[in-house]
Coordinates of C-alpha atoms (C1' of nucleotides) in Angstrom, one line a residue:
Chain A
M11 CA -33.7 -77.6 -11.5
R12 CA -35.4 -76.3 -8.3
E13 CA -35.7 -72.4 -7.8
Y14 CA -34.9 -72.5 -4.2
Y15 CA -34.1 -74.8 -1.3
T16 CA -34.8 -74.1 2.4
I17 CA -32.0 -74.2 4.9
T18 CA -33.7 -77.5 6.5
E19 CA -33.7 -79.1 3.1
L20 CA -30.0 -78.6 2.8
T21 CA -29.4 -79.6 6.2
R22 CA -30.8 -82.9 5.3
E23 CA -29.2 -83.4 2.1
F24 CA -25.7 -82.8 3.6
E25 CA -26.3 -84.0 7.2
I26 CA -25.4 -80.8 8.7
S27 CA -27.0 -78.4 11.1
T28 CA -28.5 -75.0 10.3
R29 CA -26.1 -73.6 12.8
T30 CA -23.3 -74.7 10.3
L31 CA -25.0 -73.3 7.1
R32 CA -25.3 -70.0 9.1
F33 CA -21.7 -70.0 10.1
Y34 CA -20.6 -70.6 6.6
E35 CA -22.6 -67.4 5.5
D36 CA -21.0 -65.5 8.2
E37 CA -17.8 -66.7 6.8
G38 CA -18.5 -65.6 3.6
L39 CA -18.6 -69.1 1.9
I40 CA -22.1 -68.8 0.9
Q41 CA -24.6 -65.9 0.2
P42 CA -28.3 -67.1 0.0
V43 CA -30.8 -64.5 -1.0
R44 CA -33.8 -63.6 1.4
R45 CA -37.3 -63.5 1.3
G46 CA -37.9 -61.3 4.7
R47 CA -35.4 -62.6 7.0
T48 CA -35.6 -66.2 5.7
R49 CA -32.7 -67.5 3.7
L50 CA -33.5 -69.0 0.4
F51 CA -30.7 -71.5 -1.1
R52 CA -30.2 -71.2 -5.0
P53 CA -28.9 -74.0 -6.9
S54 CA -25.8 -72.4 -7.2
D55 CA -25.8 -72.1 -3.4
R56 CA -26.3 -75.6 -3.1
H57 CA -23.6 -76.5 -5.4
L58 CA -21.2 -74.3 -3.0
V59 CA -22.2 -76.2 -0.1
K60 CA -21.4 -79.5 -2.1
Q61 CA -17.9 -78.0 -2.7
I62 CA -17.6 -77.2 0.8
M63 CA -18.2 -80.5 2.2
R64 CA -15.8 -82.0 -0.3
G65 CA -13.1 -79.3 0.9
K66 CA -14.0 -80.4 4.4
R67 CA -13.6 -84.2 3.8
L68 CA -10.3 -83.6 2.3
G69 CA -9.2 -81.6 5.4
F70 CA -9.0 -78.0 4.1
S71 CA -9.7 -75.4 6.6
I72 CA -12.5 -72.8 6.2
S73 CA -10.2 -70.2 5.0
E74 CA -8.5 -72.7 2.4
I75 CA -11.9 -73.4 1.3
R76 CA -12.7 -70.0 1.0
E77 CA -9.6 -69.5 -1.2
I78 CA -10.4 -72.4 -3.5
I79 CA -14.1 -71.3 -4.0
Q80 CA -12.5 -68.0 -5.1
M81 CA -10.7 -69.9 -7.8
Y82 CA -13.9 -71.4 -9.3
R83 CA -15.4 -67.8 -9.8
E84 CA -15.0 -65.7 -12.8
P85 CA -11.4 -65.1 -13.8
P86 CA -10.3 -61.5 -12.9
G87 CA -9.8 -58.8 -15.6
E88 CA -6.4 -57.5 -14.8
V89 CA -3.2 -59.2 -16.0
G90 CA -1.4 -59.3 -12.6
Q91 CA -4.4 -60.7 -11.0
L92 CA -4.8 -63.2 -13.5
K93 CA -1.1 -64.6 -13.3
L94 CA -1.4 -64.5 -9.4
M95 CA -4.8 -66.5 -9.6
I96 CA -2.9 -69.1 -11.8
K97 CA -0.2 -69.4 -9.3
R98 CA -2.3 -70.0 -6.4
I99 CA -4.2 -72.5 -8.5
E100 CA -1.0 -74.3 -9.5
E101 CA 0.0 -74.2 -5.4
K102 CA -3.4 -75.9 -4.6
R103 CA -2.9 -78.5 -7.3
G104 CA 0.4 -79.2 -5.8
D105 CA -1.5 -79.8 -2.3
L106 CA -3.9 -81.9 -3.7
R107 CA -1.3 -84.2 -5.8
Q108 CA 0.6 -84.5 -2.3
K109 CA -2.8 -85.5 -0.7
R110 CA -3.2 -88.0 -3.6
R111 CA 0.1 -89.5 -2.9
D112 CA -0.4 -89.7 0.7
L113 CA -3.9 -91.4 -0.2
E114 CA -2.4 -94.1 -2.2
E115 CA 0.3 -95.0 0.2
T116 CA -2.3 -95.1 3.0
L117 CA -4.6 -97.3 0.9
A118 CA -1.7 -99.5 0.0
E119 CA -0.8 -100.0 3.6
L120 CA -4.3 -101.1 4.5
D121 CA -4.3 -103.5 1.7
Q122 CA -1.4 -104.9 3.3
A123 CA -2.9 -104.8 6.8
E124 CA -6.2 -106.6 5.6
E125 CA -4.2 -109.2 3.7
S126 CA -2.4 -110.1 6.9
C127 CA -5.6 -110.5 8.7
V128 CA -6.9 -112.9 6.1
E129 CA -3.8 -115.0 5.9
R130 CA -4.1 -115.0 9.7
L131 CA -7.9 -116.3 9.4
V132 CA -6.9 -118.9 6.9
E133 CA -4.1 -120.1 9.3
L134 CA -6.8 -120.4 11.9
G135 CA -8.7 -122.6 9.4
V136 CA -11.8 -120.1 9.1
N137 CA -13.5 -120.3 5.8
T138 CA -13.2 -116.6 4.1
Chain B
M27 CA 19.6 -97.4 9.6
R28 CA 20.1 -95.1 12.6
E29 CA 19.5 -96.6 16.2
Y30 CA 17.9 -93.6 17.7
Y31 CA 16.7 -90.3 16.8
T32 CA 16.3 -87.2 19.3
I33 CA 13.3 -85.1 19.4
T34 CA 14.7 -82.1 17.5
E35 CA 16.1 -84.2 14.8
L36 CA 12.3 -85.4 14.3
T37 CA 11.1 -82.0 14.7
R38 CA 13.3 -80.7 11.9
E39 CA 12.6 -83.4 9.3
F40 CA 8.8 -83.2 9.9
E41 CA 8.7 -79.4 10.7
I42 CA 6.6 -79.9 13.7
S43 CA 7.6 -78.8 17.4
T44 CA 8.5 -80.8 20.3
R45 CA 5.2 -80.0 21.9
T46 CA 3.5 -81.7 19.1
L47 CA 5.6 -84.8 19.2
R48 CA 4.8 -85.2 23.1
F49 CA 1.3 -84.4 22.5
Y50 CA 1.2 -87.6 20.1
E51 CA 3.1 -89.6 23.1
D52 CA 0.2 -88.5 25.4
E53 CA -2.4 -89.4 22.7
G54 CA -0.6 -92.7 22.5
L55 CA 0.4 -92.6 19.2
I56 CA 4.1 -93.1 19.7
Q57 CA 6.0 -94.4 22.7
P58 CA 9.8 -93.7 22.2
V59 CA 11.9 -95.4 24.8
R60 CA 14.0 -93.3 27.3
R61 CA 17.5 -92.8 28.4
G62 CA 16.7 -91.2 31.8
R63 CA 13.9 -88.7 31.2
T64 CA 15.0 -88.2 27.6
R65 CA 13.2 -89.5 24.8
L66 CA 14.8 -91.7 22.2
F67 CA 13.2 -92.1 19.0
R68 CA 13.6 -95.8 17.1
P69 CA 13.3 -95.8 13.5
S70 CA 9.8 -97.5 14.0
D71 CA 8.6 -94.5 15.9
R72 CA 10.0 -92.2 13.1
H73 CA 7.9 -94.3 10.8
L74 CA 4.8 -93.9 12.9
V75 CA 5.5 -90.2 12.7
K76 CA 5.4 -90.3 9.1
Q77 CA 2.2 -92.3 9.2
I78 CA 0.6 -89.5 11.7
M79 CA 1.7 -86.6 9.4
R80 CA 0.3 -88.7 6.3
G81 CA -3.0 -88.8 8.2
K82 CA -3.0 -85.3 9.2
R83 CA -2.5 -84.1 5.7
L84 CA -5.7 -86.3 4.7
G85 CA -7.6 -84.5 7.3
F86 CA -7.9 -87.4 9.7
S87 CA -8.2 -86.5 13.5
I88 CA -6.0 -87.6 15.9
S89 CA -8.5 -90.5 17.0
E90 CA -8.9 -91.6 13.5
I91 CA -5.2 -91.5 13.1
R92 CA -4.9 -93.8 16.1
E93 CA -7.4 -96.4 14.6
I94 CA -5.7 -96.3 11.6
I95 CA -2.2 -96.9 13.0
Q96 CA -3.8 -99.7 15.2
M97 CA -4.6 -101.5 11.8
Y98 CA -1.0 -101.5 10.9
R99 CA 0.1 -103.6 13.7
E100 CA 0.3 -107.2 14.1
P101 CA -3.2 -108.8 13.6
P102 CA -5.0 -110.0 16.6
G103 CA -5.0 -113.8 17.4
E104 CA -8.7 -114.3 18.0
V105 CA -11.2 -114.7 15.1
G106 CA -13.9 -112.4 16.3
Q107 CA -11.2 -109.7 16.7
L108 CA -9.6 -110.4 13.2
K109 CA -13.3 -110.4 11.5
L110 CA -14.0 -107.0 13.3
M111 CA -10.5 -105.6 12.3
I112 CA -11.1 -106.5 8.8
K113 CA -14.5 -104.8 9.0
R114 CA -12.8 -101.7 10.1
I115 CA -10.3 -101.7 7.7
E116 CA -12.9 -101.9 5.1
E117 CA -14.7 -99.1 6.5
K118 CA -11.3 -96.9 6.5
R119 CA -10.8 -97.8 2.7
G120 CA -14.2 -96.7 2.1
D121 CA -13.3 -93.3 3.7
L122 CA -10.2 -93.0 1.8
R123 CA -12.1 -93.9 -1.6
Q124 CA -14.6 -91.0 -0.6
K125 CA -11.6 -88.7 -0.5
R126 CA -10.1 -89.9 -3.5
R127 CA -13.5 -89.0 -5.5
D128 CA -13.3 -85.7 -3.9
L129 CA -10.0 -85.3 -4.6
E130 CA -10.6 -86.0 -8.4
E131 CA -13.4 -83.8 -8.6
T132 CA -11.6 -80.7 -7.0
L133 CA -8.6 -81.3 -9.1
A134 CA -10.9 -81.3 -12.3
E135 CA -12.7 -78.2 -11.1
L136 CA -9.3 -76.4 -10.6
D137 CA -8.1 -77.5 -14.1
Q138 CA -11.1 -75.9 -15.4
A139 CA -10.5 -72.8 -13.4
E140 CA -6.9 -72.7 -14.5
E141 CA -7.8 -72.9 -18.3
S142 CA -10.4 -70.4 -17.9
C143 CA -7.7 -67.9 -16.5
V144 CA -5.2 -68.8 -19.2
E145 CA -8.0 -68.2 -21.9
R146 CA -8.3 -64.8 -20.6
L147 CA -5.0 -64.0 -20.6
V148 CA -4.8 -65.0 -24.3
E149 CA -7.9 -62.8 -25.0
L150 CA -5.8 -59.9 -23.3
G151 CA -3.3 -60.7 -25.8
V152 CA -0.6 -61.8 -23.2
N153 CA 2.2 -64.2 -24.3
T154 CA 1.9 -67.4 -22.1
Chain C
dC12 C1' 32.2 -74.1 37.7
dA13 C1' 29.4 -71.5 35.3
dT14 C1' 27.4 -70.8 30.7
dG15 C1' 24.7 -72.3 26.8
dG16 C1' 22.1 -75.5 25.0
dC17 C1' 18.5 -79.0 24.6
dA18 C1' 15.3 -81.4 27.2
dT19 C1' 11.5 -82.3 30.7
dT20 C1' 7.0 -81.6 33.2
dT21 C1' 3.3 -78.9 34.6
dA22 C1' 0.1 -75.7 33.9
dC23 C1' -2.7 -72.5 31.6
dG24 C1' -3.9 -70.2 27.0
dT25 C1' -6.0 -70.4 22.2
dA26 C1' -7.9 -70.5 17.5
dA27 C1' -11.2 -73.0 14.6
dA28 C1' -15.4 -74.9 13.8
dA29 C1' -19.1 -75.7 15.3
dG30 C1' -22.9 -77.2 19.6
dT31 C1' -26.3 -75.6 22.5
dC32 C1' -30.0 -72.7 24.5
dA33 C1' -33.0 -69.0 24.8
dA34 C1' -35.6 -65.7 23.0
dT35 C1' -37.8 -64.0 19.5
dT36 C1' -40.1 -63.4 15.0
dG37 C1' -42.7 -64.7 10.8
dC38 C1' -45.8 -67.6 7.9
dG39 C1' -49.6 -70.5 6.6
dC40 C1' -53.8 -72.2 8.0
dC41 C1' -58.2 -73.3 10.2
Chain D
dG6 C1' -56.7 -63.6 15.1
dG7 C1' -55.0 -67.4 17.4
dC8 C1' -52.1 -71.8 16.9
dG9 C1' -48.0 -74.1 15.7
dC10 C1' -43.9 -74.7 13.3
dA11 C1' -39.9 -73.4 10.9
dA12 C1' -36.3 -69.7 11.1
dT13 C1' -33.7 -66.4 13.1
dT14 C1' -30.5 -64.0 16.1
dG15 C1' -27.3 -63.6 19.8
dA16 C1' -24.8 -65.5 23.5
dC17 C1' -22.5 -68.9 25.7
dT18 C1' -20.1 -73.5 25.6
dT19 C1' -17.4 -77.3 23.9
dT20 C1' -13.8 -80.0 21.5
dT21 C1' -9.6 -80.5 19.0
dA22 C1' -4.9 -79.8 18.3
dC23 C1' -1.6 -77.9 19.9
dG24 C1' 1.0 -73.1 21.5
dT25 C1' 3.5 -70.8 25.3
dA26 C1' 5.4 -69.8 29.5
dA27 C1' 7.8 -70.9 33.7
dA28 C1' 10.6 -73.8 36.2
dT29 C1' 14.0 -77.2 36.4
dG30 C1' 17.3 -81.2 34.9
dC31 C1' 21.2 -82.7 32.6
dC32 C1' 25.8 -82.5 30.2
dA33 C1' 29.7 -80.8 27.5
dT34 C1' 32.9 -76.9 27.0
dG35 C1' 35.8 -73.3 27.9

DNA sequence: CATGGCATTTACGTAAAAGTCAATTGCGCC
DNA sequence: GGCGCAATTGACTTTTACGTAAATGCCATG
């Protein structure tokens, strides 16, 4: 496991710009350490970026991603906070389960669409 | 099955604004018929809206949704077009499978996070 | 027939999530 | 110590997906 990654290493790995990484820092999603003014990304920062990209692909907004990231952190010490956290996690899971249903339905419809196309090709006498 | 739906019926059903439905029409996603100037939404239009909302929840942009919707339509008659269509469908399915992986990973991490919270509650002697 | 309630069009506004550009600044190296 | 390159900051711009306001049409109801 590497000690640190530079900003450009991460931009290459995740195919995003430096602007984007700095934007995520401004938004409080990541807090790379500094040597002088230069950002140094630890493995944990890199992992956060991975989680952010996942969230993006799933259509979550920055603030939703921020919420999710907070859920991955150490559980709070106070009972009320803990219960609230659990409630929030449950809500997000509800979100995700809805997305899963949407996903399966869409995949099923695309399967159907593809089959229609293939059938049509067969009708036209094309060797598949 | 109803003949027609009014715009407000659909806004209530899908919890979106009239502005949004008109916007989708401008974008060519739906083409409700007219009585005078008033839009009448057929069951097929309603189904399209349902598919649009699904796409939105999955984080697809309007133009991606437009592409997906075109895939649901009648397969084209020409062989080249058909093959192209099949290729595009395959690409979208790749997208969706990636999203599914992202989804499962996120769900797994949320499960973990919730368990940590529950454990913490037990440590604190709270009856769950 | 005027009032209320939807509906429509046109036009401008806006928030989120970056992209782009310019002007530095620091660092490794010869 | 000068060069070149990567990194930084800050300001401005852009795109997407609608929101909002203003002016007006259409029609049923009292």
